[in-house]
mmCIF file of C-alpha atoms and ligand atoms in Angstrom:
data_model
loop_
_atom_site.group_PDB
_atom_site.id
_atom_site.type_symbol
_atom_site.label_atom_id
_atom_site.label_comp_id
_atom_site.label_asym_id
_atom_site.label_seq_id
_atom_site.Cartn_x
_atom_site.Cartn_y
_atom_site.Cartn_z
ATOM 1 C CA MET Y 1 293.159 48.129 187.026
ATOM 2 C CA SER Y 2 293.433 50.324 183.939
ATOM 3 C CA ASN Y 3 294.702 48.694 180.858
ATOM 4 C CA GLN Y 4 298.658 49.436 179.983
ATOM 5 C CA PRO Y 5 299.390 50.598 176.629
ATOM 6 C CA ARG Y 6 302.444 48.707 176.632
ATOM 7 C CA HIS Y 7 302.656 48.419 172.603
ATOM 8 C CA ILE Y 8 301.360 51.129 170.404
ATOM 9 C CA ALA Y 9 300.928 50.879 166.935
ATOM 10 C CA ILE Y 10 300.688 53.909 164.645
ATOM 11 C CA ILE Y 11 299.778 53.776 160.934
ATOM 12 C CA MET Y 12 301.036 57.153 160.019
ATOM 13 C CA ASP Y 13 298.627 58.160 157.129
ATOM 14 C CA GLY Y 14 297.957 61.489 155.636
ATOM 15 C CA ASN Y 15 301.475 63.174 154.742
ATOM 16 C CA GLY Y 16 300.562 63.527 151.296
ATOM 17 C CA ARG Y 17 297.148 65.091 151.580
ATOM 18 C CA TRP Y 18 298.664 67.323 154.174
ATOM 19 C CA ALA Y 19 300.918 68.873 151.745
ATOM 20 C CA GLN Y 20 298.465 68.974 148.609
ATOM 21 C CA ALA Y 21 295.902 70.778 150.890
ATOM 22 C CA GLN Y 22 298.431 73.662 150.779
ATOM 23 C CA GLY Y 23 299.481 73.616 147.389
ATOM 24 C CA LYS Y 24 302.827 71.889 147.903
ATOM 25 C CA ASN Y 25 304.201 68.657 146.824
ATOM 26 C CA ARG Y 26 303.349 65.304 148.481
ATOM 27 C CA THR Y 27 306.970 64.863 149.641
ATOM 28 C CA TYR Y 28 306.964 68.167 151.672
ATOM 29 C CA GLY Y 29 304.279 66.041 153.833
ATOM 30 C CA HIS Y 30 306.702 63.346 154.182
ATOM 31 C CA GLU Y 31 309.414 65.921 155.943
ATOM 32 C CA LYS Y 32 306.995 67.237 158.107
ATOM 33 C CA GLY Y 33 305.503 63.456 159.022
ATOM 34 C CA ALA Y 34 309.425 62.812 160.093
ATOM 35 C CA GLU Y 35 309.118 65.454 162.869
ATOM 36 C CA THR Y 36 305.850 64.141 164.114
ATOM 37 C CA VAL Y 37 307.662 60.613 164.456
ATOM 38 C CA ARG Y 38 310.513 62.343 166.304
ATOM 39 C CA ALA Y 39 307.994 63.965 168.829
ATOM 40 C CA VAL Y 40 305.924 60.890 169.154
ATOM 41 C CA THR Y 41 308.769 58.634 169.901
ATOM 42 C CA THR Y 42 310.391 61.199 172.375
ATOM 43 C CA PHE Y 43 306.786 61.500 174.381
ATOM 44 C CA CYS Y 44 306.711 57.649 174.403
ATOM 45 C CA ALA Y 45 310.335 57.242 175.459
ATOM 46 C CA ALA Y 46 309.437 59.464 178.552
ATOM 47 C CA ASN Y 47 306.488 57.678 179.266
ATOM 48 C CA ASP Y 48 307.449 54.569 181.703
ATOM 49 C CA GLU Y 49 304.070 52.536 180.536
ATOM 50 C CA ILE Y 50 304.935 52.185 177.312
ATOM 51 C CA ASP Y 51 307.591 49.837 176.256
ATOM 52 C CA ARG Y 52 307.168 49.278 172.332
ATOM 53 C CA LEU Y 53 305.987 51.951 169.737
ATOM 54 C CA SER Y 54 305.833 50.375 166.234
ATOM 55 C CA LEU Y 55 305.402 52.802 163.194
ATOM 56 C CA TYR Y 56 304.531 52.067 159.870
ATOM 57 C CA ALA Y 57 306.719 54.072 157.609
ATOM 58 C CA PHE Y 58 306.695 51.883 154.462
ATOM 59 C CA SER Y 59 304.533 49.044 153.120
ATOM 60 C CA THR Y 60 305.205 45.981 150.562
ATOM 61 C CA GLU Y 61 302.481 47.707 148.478
ATOM 62 C CA ASN Y 62 304.195 51.375 148.702
ATOM 63 C CA TRP Y 63 306.734 50.366 145.751
ATOM 64 C CA LYS Y 64 303.361 50.968 143.631
ATOM 65 C CA ARG Y 65 303.986 54.849 143.985
ATOM 66 C CA PRO Y 66 305.785 57.053 141.468
ATOM 67 C CA LYS Y 67 309.508 56.266 141.111
ATOM 68 C CA LEU Y 68 310.207 59.837 142.475
ATOM 69 C CA GLU Y 69 308.339 59.837 145.633
ATOM 70 C CA VAL Y 70 309.649 56.374 146.368
ATOM 71 C CA GLU Y 71 313.320 57.540 145.942
ATOM 72 C CA PHE Y 72 312.357 60.419 148.127
ATOM 73 C CA LEU Y 73 311.011 58.244 150.784
ATOM 74 C CA MET Y 74 314.001 56.462 150.753
ATOM 75 C CA LYS Y 75 316.339 59.257 150.951
ATOM 76 C CA LEU Y 76 314.420 60.691 153.796
ATOM 77 C CA LEU Y 77 314.426 57.524 155.677
ATOM 78 C CA GLU Y 78 318.369 57.271 155.541
ATOM 79 C CA LYS Y 79 318.467 60.995 156.384
ATOM 80 C CA TYR Y 80 316.208 60.393 159.528
ATOM 81 C CA LEU Y 81 318.122 57.674 160.893
ATOM 82 C CA LYS Y 82 321.487 59.239 160.303
ATOM 83 C CA ASN Y 83 320.355 62.451 162.248
ATOM 84 C CA GLU Y 84 318.410 60.526 165.081
ATOM 85 C CA LEU Y 85 321.040 58.271 166.290
ATOM 86 C CA LYS Y 86 321.600 61.194 169.037
ATOM 87 C CA THR Y 87 318.098 61.095 169.820
ATOM 88 C CA TYR Y 88 317.757 57.409 170.340
ATOM 89 C CA LEU Y 89 320.833 57.235 172.527
ATOM 90 C CA GLU Y 90 319.879 60.121 174.475
ATOM 91 C CA GLY Y 91 316.459 58.735 174.835
ATOM 92 C CA ASN Y 92 317.808 55.301 175.575
ATOM 93 C CA ILE Y 93 315.654 54.156 172.833
ATOM 94 C CA ARG Y 94 316.413 50.898 170.982
ATOM 95 C CA PHE Y 95 315.672 50.736 167.073
ATOM 96 C CA GLU Y 96 314.545 47.752 165.995
ATOM 97 C CA PRO Y 97 313.292 47.481 162.154
ATOM 98 C CA ILE Y 98 310.508 44.891 161.003
ATOM 99 C CA GLY Y 99 309.761 44.137 157.253
ATOM 100 C CA ASP Y 100 311.846 42.549 154.434
ATOM 101 C CA LEU Y 101 314.929 44.863 154.372
ATOM 102 C CA THR Y 102 316.437 42.954 151.366
ATOM 103 C CA LEU Y 103 314.966 45.276 148.688
ATOM 104 C CA PHE Y 104 316.728 48.584 149.954
ATOM 105 C CA SER Y 105 320.018 49.752 148.705
ATOM 106 C CA ASP Y 106 323.314 48.398 150.179
ATOM 107 C CA SER Y 107 323.482 51.964 151.590
ATOM 108 C CA LEU Y 108 320.297 52.191 153.407
ATOM 109 C CA ARG Y 109 320.617 48.575 154.670
ATOM 110 C CA GLN Y 110 324.062 49.522 156.364
ATOM 111 C CA THR Y 111 322.498 52.636 157.833
ATOM 112 C CA ILE Y 112 319.720 50.918 159.151
ATOM 113 C CA GLU Y 113 322.053 47.809 160.430
ATOM 114 C CA HIS Y 114 324.314 50.637 162.288
ATOM 115 C CA VAL Y 115 321.396 52.485 163.962
ATOM 116 C CA ARG Y 116 320.104 48.956 165.026
ATOM 117 C CA ARG Y 117 323.826 48.044 166.478
ATOM 118 C CA GLU Y 118 324.337 51.315 168.119
ATOM 119 C CA THR Y 119 321.110 51.222 170.165
ATOM 120 C CA ALA Y 120 321.236 47.462 170.736
ATOM 121 C CA GLY Y 121 322.215 48.404 174.674
ATOM 122 C CA CYS Y 122 319.250 50.939 174.827
ATOM 123 C CA THR Y 123 316.796 49.670 177.526
ATOM 124 C CA GLY Y 124 314.046 52.027 177.422
ATOM 125 C CA LEU Y 125 311.434 52.315 174.573
ATOM 126 C CA VAL Y 126 311.825 50.103 171.738
ATOM 127 C CA GLN Y 127 310.835 51.873 168.516
ATOM 128 C CA SER Y 128 310.173 49.266 165.645
ATOM 129 C CA LEU Y 129 310.169 51.023 162.227
ATOM 130 C CA ALA Y 130 307.949 49.079 159.870
ATOM 131 C CA LEU Y 131 310.105 49.134 156.499
ATOM 132 C CA ASN Y 132 309.006 47.525 153.260
ATOM 133 C CA TYR Y 133 306.645 45.502 155.827
ATOM 134 C CA GLY Y 134 303.485 43.787 154.997
ATOM 135 C CA ALA Y 135 301.891 41.415 157.638
ATOM 136 C CA GLN Y 136 300.989 38.805 154.606
ATOM 137 C CA ASP Y 137 304.410 38.905 153.399
ATOM 138 C CA GLU Y 138 305.953 38.661 157.323
ATOM 139 C CA ILE Y 139 303.420 35.815 157.762
ATOM 140 C CA VAL Y 140 304.845 33.863 154.615
ATOM 141 C CA ARG Y 141 308.190 34.485 155.391
ATOM 142 C CA ALA Y 142 307.710 33.061 158.911
ATOM 143 C CA ALA Y 143 306.021 30.075 157.610
ATOM 144 C CA ASN Y 144 308.950 29.273 155.044
ATOM 145 C CA ALA Y 145 311.231 29.793 157.846
ATOM 146 C CA LEU Y 146 309.733 27.007 159.534
ATOM 147 C CA ILE Y 147 309.476 24.778 156.848
ATOM 148 C CA ALA Y 148 313.287 25.377 156.074
ATOM 149 C CA ARG Y 149 314.211 24.315 159.802
ATOM 150 C CA ASN Y 150 311.696 21.345 159.573
ATOM 151 C CA THR Y 151 309.662 22.702 162.302
ATOM 152 C CA PRO Y 152 306.062 21.946 163.129
ATOM 153 C CA LEU Y 153 303.616 24.935 162.324
ATOM 154 C CA THR Y 154 301.734 25.839 165.447
ATOM 155 C CA ALA Y 155 300.550 29.302 166.514
ATOM 156 C CA GLU Y 156 303.284 29.690 168.816
ATOM 157 C CA SER Y 157 306.199 28.707 166.613
ATOM 158 C CA LEU Y 158 304.449 30.885 163.622
ATOM 159 C CA GLU Y 159 304.175 33.825 166.227
ATOM 160 C CA HIS Y 160 308.126 33.191 167.295
ATOM 161 C CA ALA Y 161 309.127 33.300 163.624
ATOM 162 C CA LEU Y 162 307.453 36.597 162.914
ATOM 163 C CA ASP Y 163 309.414 39.882 162.852
ATOM 164 C CA THR Y 164 307.894 40.712 166.040
ATOM 165 C CA CYS Y 165 305.862 38.385 168.139
ATOM 166 C CA GLU Y 166 304.955 41.266 170.311
ATOM 167 C CA ASN Y 167 300.717 41.743 170.656
ATOM 168 C CA VAL Y 168 299.921 45.262 170.051
ATOM 169 C CA ASP Y 169 297.575 46.682 172.811
ATOM 170 C CA LEU Y 170 296.848 50.202 171.018
ATOM 171 C CA LEU Y 171 296.637 50.452 167.027
ATOM 172 C CA ILE Y 172 295.954 54.115 165.958
ATOM 173 C CA ARG Y 173 295.695 55.116 162.070
ATOM 174 C CA THR Y 174 295.621 59.157 161.303
ATOM 175 C CA GLY Y 175 294.542 60.394 158.134
ATOM 176 C CA GLY Y 176 290.839 59.407 158.435
ATOM 177 C CA ASP Y 177 290.548 56.046 156.768
ATOM 178 C CA HIS Y 178 289.323 52.971 158.565
ATOM 179 C CA ARG Y 179 291.407 50.268 157.580
ATOM 180 C CA LEU Y 180 294.813 48.406 158.533
ATOM 181 C CA SER Y 181 296.365 48.296 155.327
ATOM 182 C CA ASN Y 182 298.276 44.872 155.665
ATOM 183 C CA PHE Y 183 299.711 46.465 159.122
ATOM 184 C CA LEU Y 184 300.541 43.918 162.082
ATOM 185 C CA LEU Y 185 297.585 41.746 161.323
ATOM 186 C CA TRP Y 186 298.588 38.917 163.503
ATOM 187 C CA GLN Y 187 300.207 40.977 166.147
ATOM 188 C CA ALA Y 188 296.862 43.166 166.180
ATOM 189 C CA ALA Y 189 294.399 40.432 166.826
ATOM 190 C CA TYR Y 190 293.100 41.813 170.055
ATOM 191 C CA ALA Y 191 294.449 45.866 169.716
ATOM 192 C CA GLU Y 192 292.249 48.320 170.471
ATOM 193 C CA LEU Y 193 291.645 50.150 167.190
ATOM 194 C CA PHE Y 194 291.315 54.139 167.218
ATOM 195 C CA PHE Y 195 290.948 56.070 164.119
ATOM 196 C CA THR Y 196 291.288 59.677 163.672
ATOM 197 C CA ASP Y 197 290.916 62.402 160.763
ATOM 198 C CA THR Y 198 294.192 64.152 161.644
ATOM 199 C CA LEU Y 199 296.776 63.911 159.155
ATOM 200 C CA TRP Y 200 300.162 62.529 160.492
ATOM 201 C CA PRO Y 201 301.978 65.912 160.276
ATOM 202 C CA ASP Y 202 299.197 67.634 162.465
ATOM 203 C CA PHE Y 203 299.062 64.683 164.860
ATOM 204 C CA THR Y 204 300.312 65.646 168.374
ATOM 205 C CA THR Y 205 301.208 64.190 171.527
ATOM 206 C CA ALA Y 206 298.350 66.043 173.342
ATOM 207 C CA GLU Y 207 295.987 64.058 170.552
ATOM 208 C CA LEU Y 208 298.162 61.001 171.862
ATOM 209 C CA GLU Y 209 297.614 61.559 175.078
ATOM 210 C CA LYS Y 210 293.849 61.638 174.698
ATOM 211 C CA ILE Y 211 293.927 58.381 173.055
ATOM 212 C CA ILE Y 212 295.641 56.866 175.740
ATOM 213 C CA LYS Y 213 293.170 58.214 178.103
ATOM 214 C CA LYS Y 214 290.266 56.592 176.372
ATOM 215 C CA PHE Y 215 291.990 53.390 175.943
ATOM 216 C CA LYS Y 216 292.535 53.032 179.379
ATOM 217 C CA THR Y 217 288.797 53.040 180.146
ATOM 218 C CA VAL Y 218 287.852 50.262 177.720
ATOM 219 C CA GLU Y 219 287.061 46.609 178.979
ATOM 220 C CA ARG Y 220 289.280 44.321 177.069
ATOM 221 C CA ARG Y 221 287.796 40.547 177.190
ATOM 222 C CA PHE Y 222 290.004 38.535 174.995
ATOM 223 C CA GLY Y 223 287.099 36.435 174.286
ATOM 224 C CA GLY Y 224 286.436 35.888 178.072
ATOM 225 C CA LEU Y 225 283.916 37.175 180.510
ATOM 226 C CA ASN Y 226 284.550 40.000 182.871
HETATM 227 C C1 IPE U 301 301.828 57.844 154.748
HETATM 228 O O1 IPE U 301 300.966 59.125 154.146
HETATM 229 C C2 IPE U 301 303.004 57.820 154.579
HETATM 230 C C3 IPE U 301 303.636 56.761 153.540
HETATM 231 C C4 IPE U 301 302.607 55.522 153.139
HETATM 232 C C5 IPE U 301 304.958 56.366 153.379
HETATM 233 P P1 IPE U 301 300.870 59.087 152.731
HETATM 234 O O2 IPE U 301 301.984 59.329 151.845
HETATM 235 O O3 IPE U 301 300.254 57.933 152.393
HETATM 236 O O4 IPE U 301 299.696 60.253 152.527
HETATM 237 P P2 IPE U 301 298.033 60.086 152.063
HETATM 238 O O5 IPE U 301 297.403 59.301 152.573
HETATM 239 O O6 IPE U 301 298.414 60.104 150.364
HETATM 240 O O7 IPE U 301 297.826 61.642 152.221
HETATM 241 C C1 IPE U 302 299.681 52.766 154.773
HETATM 242 O O1 IPE U 302 299.074 53.600 154.213
HETATM 243 C C2 IPE U 302 301.236 52.364 154.713
HETATM 244 C C3 IPE U 302 301.888 53.505 155.664
HETATM 245 C C4 IPE U 302 301.526 54.414 156.436
HETATM 246 C C5 IPE U 302 303.326 53.137 155.323
HETATM 247 P P1 IPE U 302 298.944 53.903 152.736
HETATM 248 O O2 IPE U 302 298.510 55.527 152.284
HETATM 249 O O3 IPE U 302 299.668 53.354 152.039
HETATM 250 O O4 IPE U 302 297.518 52.938 152.807
HETATM 251 P P2 IPE U 302 296.511 52.932 151.803
HETATM 252 O O5 IPE U 302 296.999 52.595 150.305
HETATM 253 O O6 IPE U 302 295.534 54.127 151.777
HETATM 254 O O7 IPE U 302 295.680 51.828 152.208
HETATM 255 MG MG1 MG U 303 297.878 56.919 152.512
#
């Protein structure tokens, strides 16, 4: 039996370099990158084998960027969520944010909550957007939540206190770098890792299909013997 790519996670990297390569501002790359998000999400929603798509949109470390770029990303995110509500509903896609949302503006938080609530009844793909997400921060928040509830710390209790307890099957990073940059460190413990030099705005569903095909041929052992 071949592997099912039930949960795909993507580190969407390379927007800035994509724009700079054509003499444009980095922000132009983020706008183009949002179009790739739509295309990849729609593709995954139409694929019955895929239940969950986790997309790294803004890390806990991305606040270190110039203020103008951070502000642009916040505005783009709000605009994207407002514009895409229709796409979510038409595609039966449930929007589920992960990350620490408390640092966002009231307006952005309200938009995130609105889209989450409006799509809560959707039963197809879950699109999980990682927003002010860092795996180390997630694990510390989870551990603190258990301590506050006086719950013994076990692998199981900690996993269930994370923003998501869904293990990743296939993790893809675009943009040429070979690192995880603090994304889903717990959930990707046995994920298959795929790296491509393609910059995120140039990433296509055809390339995703190729990666999925390769993923299906891999022998996953989870520490056992086959
Ligand atoms: C990924 O693209 C998007 C975010 C991190 C928000 P980058 O903005 O990191 O683009 P590069 O890697 O600098 O080209
Ligand atoms: C990872 O990309 C974060 C997102 C894609 C949101 P970065 O561009 O921030 O990662 P580093 O700095 O190259 O590790
Ligand atoms: Mg980058």
